[in-house]
Structure formats: structure tokens, C-alpha cells
PDB file of C-alpha atoms in Angstrom:
ATOM      1  CA  MET W   1      51.517 -43.968  43.574  1.00 59.00           C
ATOM      2  CA  ASN W   2      48.775 -41.802  44.944  1.00 73.00           C
ATOM      3  CA  THR W   3      46.710 -39.293  43.000  1.00 73.00           C
ATOM      4  CA  LYS W   4      48.734 -36.324  44.228  1.00 73.00           C
ATOM      5  CA  ASN W   5      52.008 -37.859  43.038  1.00 74.00           C
ATOM      6  CA  LYS W   6      50.451 -38.796  39.672  1.00 74.00           C
ATOM      7  CA  LEU W   7      49.276 -35.203  39.217  1.00 70.00           C
ATOM      8  CA  ILE W   8      52.740 -33.840  40.043  1.00 74.00           C
ATOM      9  CA  ALA W   9      54.333 -36.305  37.594  1.00 72.00           C
ATOM     10  CA  LEU W  10      51.888 -35.337  34.829  1.00 71.00           C
ATOM     11  CA  LEU W  11      52.522 -31.625  35.421  1.00 69.00           C
ATOM     12  CA  ALA W  12      56.283 -32.213  35.289  1.00 71.00           C
ATOM     13  CA  ILE W  13      55.969 -34.097  31.991  1.00 71.00           C
ATOM     14  CA  ALA W  14      53.707 -31.393  30.512  1.00 67.00           C
ATOM     15  CA  THR W  15      56.198 -28.728  31.575  1.00 67.00           C
ATOM     16  CA  LEU W  16      59.093 -30.624  29.975  1.00 61.00           C
ATOM     17  CA  ILE W  17      57.125 -31.086  26.741  1.00 62.00           C
ATOM     18  CA  SER W  18      56.261 -27.374  26.574  1.00 58.00           C
ATOM     19  CA  ILE W  19      59.897 -26.440  27.237  1.00 55.00           C
ATOM     20  CA  VAL W  20      61.092 -28.803  24.503  1.00 52.00           C
ATOM     21  CA  ASN W  21      58.534 -27.428  21.985  1.00 52.00           C
ATOM     22  CA  ALA W  22      59.392 -23.838  22.849  1.00 59.00           C
ATOM     23  CA  SER W  23      63.103 -24.372  22.211  1.00 73.00           C
ATOM     24  CA  VAL W  24      62.683 -24.714  18.434  1.00 83.00           C
ATOM     25  CA  PHE W  25      62.420 -21.511  16.425  1.00 85.00           C
ATOM     26  CA  VAL W  26      62.515 -21.344  12.636  1.00 90.00           C
ATOM     27  CA  TYR W  27      63.126 -18.069  10.789  1.00 93.00           C
ATOM     28  CA  TYR W  28      62.057 -17.483   7.185  1.00 94.00           C
ATOM     29  CA  PRO W  29      63.395 -14.303   5.609  1.00 95.00           C
ATOM     30  CA  ILE W  30      60.974 -11.779   4.119  1.00 96.00           C
ATOM     31  CA  THR W  31      61.990  -8.746   2.116  1.00 97.00           C
ATOM     32  CA  LEU W  32      59.559  -5.881   1.774  1.00 96.00           C
ATOM     33  CA  THR W  33      60.349  -3.160  -0.748  1.00 96.00           C
ATOM     34  CA  ILE W  34      58.507   0.123  -0.296  1.00 96.00           C
ATOM     35  CA  SER W  35      58.705   2.559  -3.210  1.00 96.00           C
ATOM     36  CA  PRO W  36      56.862   5.803  -2.352  1.00 95.00           C
ATOM     37  CA  GLN W  37      54.941   7.374  -5.246  1.00 95.00           C
ATOM     38  CA  GLN W  38      53.236  10.672  -5.959  1.00 95.00           C
ATOM     39  CA  PRO W  39      49.518  10.310  -5.101  1.00 97.00           C
ATOM     40  CA  PRO W  40      47.473   9.552  -8.236  1.00 97.00           C
ATOM     41  CA  VAL W  41      44.229  11.000  -6.833  1.00 98.00           C
ATOM     42  CA  ILE W  42      44.315  14.376  -5.084  1.00 98.00           C
ATOM     43  CA  PHE W  43      42.125  17.191  -3.819  1.00 98.00           C
ATOM     44  CA  GLN W  44      42.292  20.616  -5.471  1.00 98.00           C
ATOM     45  CA  LYS W  45      40.557  23.869  -4.619  1.00 98.00           C
ATOM     46  CA  GLY W  46      37.349  24.570  -6.494  1.00 98.00           C
ATOM     47  CA  ASP W  47      36.351  27.863  -8.104  1.00 98.00           C
ATOM     48  CA  ASN W  48      34.570  29.044  -4.934  1.00 98.00           C
ATOM     49  CA  ALA W  49      37.252  28.035  -2.461  1.00 98.00           C
ATOM     50  CA  ASP W  50      38.305  30.938  -0.234  1.00 98.00           C
ATOM     51  CA  LYS W  51      35.482  33.114  -1.599  1.00 98.00           C
ATOM     52  CA  PRO W  52      33.015  35.169   0.488  1.00 98.00           C
ATOM     53  CA  ASP W  53      30.555  33.342   2.738  1.00 97.00           C
ATOM     54  CA  LEU W  54      27.731  34.802   4.855  1.00 95.00           C
ATOM     55  CA  TRP W  55      28.367  37.647   7.327  1.00 94.00           C
ATOM     56  CA  GLY W  56      31.784  38.494   5.900  1.00 96.00           C
ATOM     57  CA  ASN W  57      33.153  35.005   6.544  1.00 96.00           C
ATOM     58  CA  THR W  58      35.126  33.008   3.990  1.00 98.00           C
ATOM     59  CA  ILE W  59      34.481  29.574   2.497  1.00 98.00           C
ATOM     60  CA  SER W  60      37.771  28.232   3.825  1.00 98.00           C
ATOM     61  CA  VAL W  61      39.340  25.371   1.858  1.00 98.00           C
ATOM     62  CA  ILE W  62      42.727  24.064   2.962  1.00 98.00           C
ATOM     63  CA  ILE W  63      44.518  21.431   0.880  1.00 98.00           C
ATOM     64  CA  GLY W  64      47.410  19.707   2.632  1.00 95.00           C
ATOM     65  CA  ASP W  65      49.876  16.848   2.370  1.00 93.00           C
ATOM     66  CA  GLU W  66      50.473  17.033  -1.395  1.00 95.00           C
ATOM     67  CA  GLY W  67      46.739  17.161  -2.090  1.00 97.00           C
ATOM     68  CA  THR W  68      45.867  14.176   0.112  1.00 98.00           C
ATOM     69  CA  SER W  69      43.974  16.022   2.837  1.00 98.00           C
ATOM     70  CA  LEU W  70      41.100  18.484   2.702  1.00 98.00           C
ATOM     71  CA  SER W  71      39.658  20.813   5.321  1.00 98.00           C
ATOM     72  CA  ILE W  72      36.542  22.872   4.590  1.00 98.00           C
ATOM     73  CA  SER W  73      34.915  25.492   6.808  1.00 97.00           C
ATOM     74  CA  ILE W  74      31.517  26.951   5.867  1.00 97.00           C
ATOM     75  CA  HIS W  75      28.971  29.217   7.579  1.00 95.00           C
ATOM     76  CA  PRO W  76      25.424  28.191   6.559  1.00 95.00           C
ATOM     77  CA  THR W  77      22.232  29.799   7.823  1.00 94.00           C
ATOM     78  CA  LEU W  78      18.695  28.504   8.331  1.00 94.00           C
ATOM     79  CA  GLN W  79      16.899  26.525   5.635  1.00 95.00           C
ATOM     80  CA  ARG W  80      18.710  25.173   2.556  1.00 97.00           C
ATOM     81  CA  ASN W  81      22.347  26.055   1.775  1.00 98.00           C
ATOM     82  CA  TYR W  82      24.182  24.870  -1.340  1.00 98.00           C
ATOM     83  CA  TYR W  83      27.926  25.489  -1.549  1.00 98.00           C
ATOM     84  CA  TYR W  84      28.918  25.058  -5.188  1.00 98.00           C
ATOM     85  CA  ASN W  85      32.357  24.024  -6.525  1.00 98.00           C
ATOM     86  CA  ILE W  86      34.379  24.350  -3.350  1.00 98.00           C
ATOM     87  CA  SER W  87      36.799  21.505  -4.093  1.00 98.00           C
ATOM     88  CA  MET W  88      37.736  18.960  -6.759  1.00 98.00           C
ATOM     89  CA  ILE W  89      38.785  15.310  -6.637  1.00 98.00           C
ATOM     90  CA  VAL W  90      41.271  14.844  -9.463  1.00 98.00           C
ATOM     91  CA  ASN W  91      42.833  11.735 -11.011  1.00 98.00           C
ATOM     92  CA  GLN W  92      46.323  12.892 -12.025  1.00 98.00           C
ATOM     93  CA  ASP W  93      47.075   9.536 -13.672  1.00 97.00           C
ATOM     94  CA  SER W  94      46.062   9.851 -17.340  1.00 97.00           C
ATOM     95  CA  SER W  95      46.626   6.139 -17.992  1.00 97.00           C
ATOM     96  CA  ASN W  96      44.748   4.446 -15.161  1.00 97.00           C
ATOM     97  CA  ALA W  97      41.304   4.529 -13.592  1.00 97.00           C
ATOM     98  CA  TYR W  98      40.850   4.522  -9.831  1.00 97.00           C
ATOM     99  CA  TYR W  99      37.762   3.748  -7.785  1.00 97.00           C
ATOM    100  CA  ILE W 100      36.570   5.803  -4.840  1.00 97.00           C
ATOM    101  CA  LYS W 101      34.154   5.594  -1.910  1.00 96.00           C
ATOM    102  CA  PHE W 102      33.681   7.568   1.270  1.00 97.00           C
ATOM    103  CA  ARG W 103      33.480   6.450   4.888  1.00 96.00           C
ATOM    104  CA  VAL W 104      31.970   8.968   7.293  1.00 96.00           C
ATOM    105  CA  THR W 105      34.078   8.299  10.387  1.00 95.00           C
ATOM    106  CA  SER W 106      32.433  10.953  12.573  1.00 96.00           C
ATOM    107  CA  PRO W 107      28.913  11.726  11.287  1.00 98.00           C
ATOM    108  CA  ILE W 108      26.873  14.813  12.138  1.00 97.00           C
ATOM    109  CA  THR W 109      24.692  14.103  15.171  1.00 96.00           C
ATOM    110  CA  ASP W 110      23.789  17.705  15.991  1.00 94.00           C
ATOM    111  CA  SER W 111      19.992  18.136  15.935  1.00 93.00           C
ATOM    112  CA  ARG W 112      20.321  21.572  14.294  1.00 94.00           C
ATOM    113  CA  VAL W 113      21.238  19.884  10.988  1.00 96.00           C
ATOM    114  CA  SER W 114      18.333  18.095   9.329  1.00 97.00           C
ATOM    115  CA  VAL W 115      20.126  17.185   6.057  1.00 98.00           C
ATOM    116  CA  ALA W 116      23.811  17.244   5.111  1.00 98.00           C
ATOM    117  CA  TYR W 117      25.390  15.916   1.915  1.00 98.00           C
ATOM    118  CA  LEU W 118      28.756  16.043   0.258  1.00 98.00           C
ATOM    119  CA  VAL W 119      27.729  16.189  -3.409  1.00 98.00           C
ATOM    120  CA  LEU W 120      29.993  14.841  -6.175  1.00 98.00           C
ATOM    121  CA  ASN W 121      29.298  16.014  -9.722  1.00 97.00           C
ATOM    122  CA  ASN W 122      30.791  15.142 -13.084  1.00 94.00           C
ATOM    123  CA  ASP W 123      29.043  15.893 -16.385  1.00 88.00           C
ATOM    124  CA  GLY W 124      25.553  15.127 -15.108  1.00 88.00           C
ATOM    125  CA  THR W 125      26.584  12.226 -12.879  1.00 94.00           C
ATOM    126  CA  GLN W 126      25.876  12.970  -9.232  1.00 97.00           C
ATOM    127  CA  TYR W 127      26.562  11.125  -5.987  1.00 98.00           C
ATOM    128  CA  LEU W 128      25.244  12.140  -2.568  1.00 98.00           C
ATOM    129  CA  ILE W 129      27.336  11.240   0.475  1.00 98.00           C
ATOM    130  CA  ASP W 130      25.139  11.463   3.581  1.00 98.00           C
ATOM    131  CA  LEU W 131      27.174  13.241   6.250  1.00 98.00           C
ATOM    132  CA  LYS W 132      24.707  12.159   8.944  1.00 98.00           C
ATOM    133  CA  SER W 133      25.334   8.456   8.266  1.00 96.00           C
ATOM    134  CA  GLY W 134      28.406   6.509   9.354  1.00 92.00           C
ATOM    135  CA  ASN W 135      28.065   4.050   6.484  1.00 88.00           C
ATOM    136  CA  LEU W 136      30.455   3.361   3.632  1.00 94.00           C
ATOM    137  CA  GLN W 137      29.071   5.309   0.641  1.00 96.00           C
ATOM    138  CA  PRO W 138      27.973   4.998  -2.131  1.00 95.00           C
ATOM    139  CA  SER W 139      27.066   1.315  -2.389  1.00 92.00           C
ATOM    140  CA  ASP W 140      29.028   0.907  -5.648  1.00 93.00           C
ATOM    141  CA  TRP W 141      32.522   2.247  -6.310  1.00 94.00           C
ATOM    142  CA  ILE W 142      32.710   5.519  -8.237  1.00 96.00           C
ATOM    143  CA  THR W 143      34.963   5.202 -11.276  1.00 95.00           C
ATOM    144  CA  LEU W 144      37.496   7.996 -11.642  1.00 96.00           C
ATOM    145  CA  SER W 145      38.881   7.484 -15.161  1.00 96.00           C
ATOM    146  CA  GLY W 146      42.304   8.716 -16.255  1.00 96.00           C
ATOM    147  CA  SER W 147      42.586  12.521 -15.826  1.00 97.00           C
ATOM    148  CA  GLU W 148      38.931  12.721 -14.689  1.00 97.00           C
ATOM    149  CA  LYS W 149      37.703  15.236 -12.098  1.00 97.00           C
ATOM    150  CA  TYR W 150      34.706  15.345  -9.794  1.00 98.00           C
ATOM    151  CA  ARG W 151      33.416  18.645  -8.459  1.00 98.00           C
ATOM    152  CA  VAL W 152      32.741  18.690  -4.704  1.00 98.00           C
ATOM    153  CA  ASP W 153      29.722  20.660  -3.450  1.00 98.00           C
ATOM    154  CA  LEU W 154      28.033  20.740  -0.038  1.00 98.00           C
ATOM    155  CA  TYR W 155      24.314  20.788   0.729  1.00 98.00           C
ATOM    156  CA  ILE W 156      23.200  21.621   4.277  1.00 98.00           C
ATOM    157  CA  GLU W 157      19.696  22.092   5.696  1.00 97.00           C
ATOM    158  CA  LEU W 158      19.953  23.917   8.998  1.00 95.00           C
ATOM    159  CA  LYS W 159      16.878  24.256  11.222  1.00 93.00           C
ATOM    160  CA  ASP W 160      18.528  26.112  14.114  1.00 89.00           C
ATOM    161  CA  TYR W 161      21.683  28.188  14.441  1.00 87.00           C
ATOM    162  CA  THR W 162      21.845  28.400  18.223  1.00 86.00           C
ATOM    163  CA  GLY W 163      23.056  25.902  20.782  1.00 75.00           C
ATOM    164  CA  SER W 164      26.293  24.469  22.004  1.00 68.00           C
ATOM    165  CA  PRO W 165      28.764  23.703  20.671  1.00 71.00           C
ATOM    166  CA  SER W 166      28.291  26.423  18.084  1.00 82.00           C
ATOM    167  CA  SER W 167      30.455  24.658  15.473  1.00 92.00           C
ATOM    168  CA  ILE W 168      29.467  21.305  14.002  1.00 94.00           C
ATOM    169  CA  GLU W 169      32.165  18.947  12.781  1.00 95.00           C
ATOM    170  CA  VAL W 170      32.007  15.934  10.495  1.00 97.00           C
ATOM    171  CA  LYS W 171      34.938  13.728   9.476  1.00 97.00           C
ATOM    172  CA  LEU W 172      35.155  11.373   6.544  1.00 96.00           C
ATOM    173  CA  ASP W 173      37.731   9.441   4.557  1.00 96.00           C
ATOM    174  CA  LEU W 174      38.062   9.344   0.795  1.00 97.00           C
ATOM    175  CA  ILE W 175      38.962   5.726   0.023  1.00 96.00           C
ATOM    176  CA  ILE W 176      40.817   5.004  -3.219  1.00 96.00           C
ATOM    177  CA  THR W 177      41.482   1.603  -4.789  1.00 95.00           C
ATOM    178  CA  THR W 178      42.802   0.301  -8.100  1.00 95.00           C
ATOM    179  CA  THR W 179      39.967  -2.146  -8.809  1.00 90.00           C
ATOM    180  CA  SER W 180      36.213  -2.018  -8.595  1.00 82.00           C
ATOM    181  CA  THR W 181      35.893  -4.664  -5.924  1.00 79.00           C
ATOM    182  CA  THR W 182      33.041  -6.139  -3.935  1.00 81.00           C
ATOM    183  CA  GLU W 183      35.342  -6.260  -0.926  1.00 82.00           C
ATOM    184  CA  THR W 184      34.622  -3.862   1.922  1.00 85.00           C
ATOM    185  CA  PRO W 185      37.603  -1.624   2.643  1.00 88.00           C
ATOM    186  CA  PRO W 186      39.017  -2.261   6.114  1.00 85.00           C
ATOM    187  CA  SER W 187      38.912   0.389   8.785  1.00 82.00           C
ATOM    188  CA  VAL W 188      42.281   2.005   9.414  1.00 73.00           C
ATOM    189  CA  PRO W 189      44.222   0.580  11.080  1.00 72.00           C
ATOM    190  CA  PRO W 190      42.933  -2.896  10.236  1.00 63.00           C
ATOM    191  CA  THR W 191      41.523  -4.683  13.269  1.00 57.00           C
TER     192      THR W 191
END
């Protein structure tokens, strides 16, 4: 038998083996029960939501999806701007603590903004979330005890108000978990 015939015979045997292996399928049943719940941690409007901003504008705060989404629109000017008590992060569950972090998914890259923070406050405890950094923040989980609230403020240092585009957008996720873990939350959807 020459080399060509041996190669053809080997290919035929390999094909038969792969066909035989592929003809066996085993199915194990899995049942997944999904029981939707009211969200335990929600956004609420702060005392200065929808109040006057500069030049007759409004500090626009829109809460959507049963308190699980937040949209804020502000109109800062040059230098330092502090927007106080524009939203709240509230634990509605009086019996359980939850742990939160933020992931800035679309950070501010516009050169007109020199500093930008989402500021969380609760009875003297303060966390700064850098809106110019795409990192997961803060380094440790923030504990949100039963029925606890954190006030949400914004701090923006603007060095120029001209340029294009005129509006600057930043996007971030509030990440909530039931345990203070050292695990890094996966990006959504998990990859």
C-alpha cells in the first residue's frame, strides 16, 4: 500500500470515528425558576432635583424603571461647581444590607472638564467617584445598611465652556451585591 492509499485509509477511519462520536448525545434536565422581586436599592430625587440651575435652566433629575435608572442634567459654569442633594441612593430593605460600587462605563474625556466627581454622603462618610476614570470605584464596597440612604452630589471643575460638542456626557453603572466580596463584578453582559 502506497503512502497516498494509507493517507486515504487513515482519513476514512478518522471520519468514521468522528461520526460515531458525534452520534451520541446525552441530555440532563435543568430547571431554572425566576421569581422577579421589587428592587431593594433604588434611586430617589434629592431635595434640589428639578430646582433652578444657572441661566434659567433646571437641575433635571429623571428617575425611571421603578427607581433603577437615573438621568441627571446640569449646567455648570467656569471654575468650581457643587450640586448638592440632587439624588439619593436608598436601601428599601430594612432587614438586609447591600453593598455598592460604581463602574464608569463612559468616562469624561472632554478637555474642558478638569475635575468631575459623583459625591456620596451619609452622616459624615463621603465617597468620591471619579467621573474621568473608567475604573471600578471605590476600591472597597460601600455598605448600605437596612433602610440606609446616601445623598448624591456632583462636583465639577470646568475650565472652558466653549467647544464642540457643547454637551458633555458620562455614563456609569451602580453595582449592587448582597455580600462584601473581593470578587470583581463582571462587565455586562459577561464576556
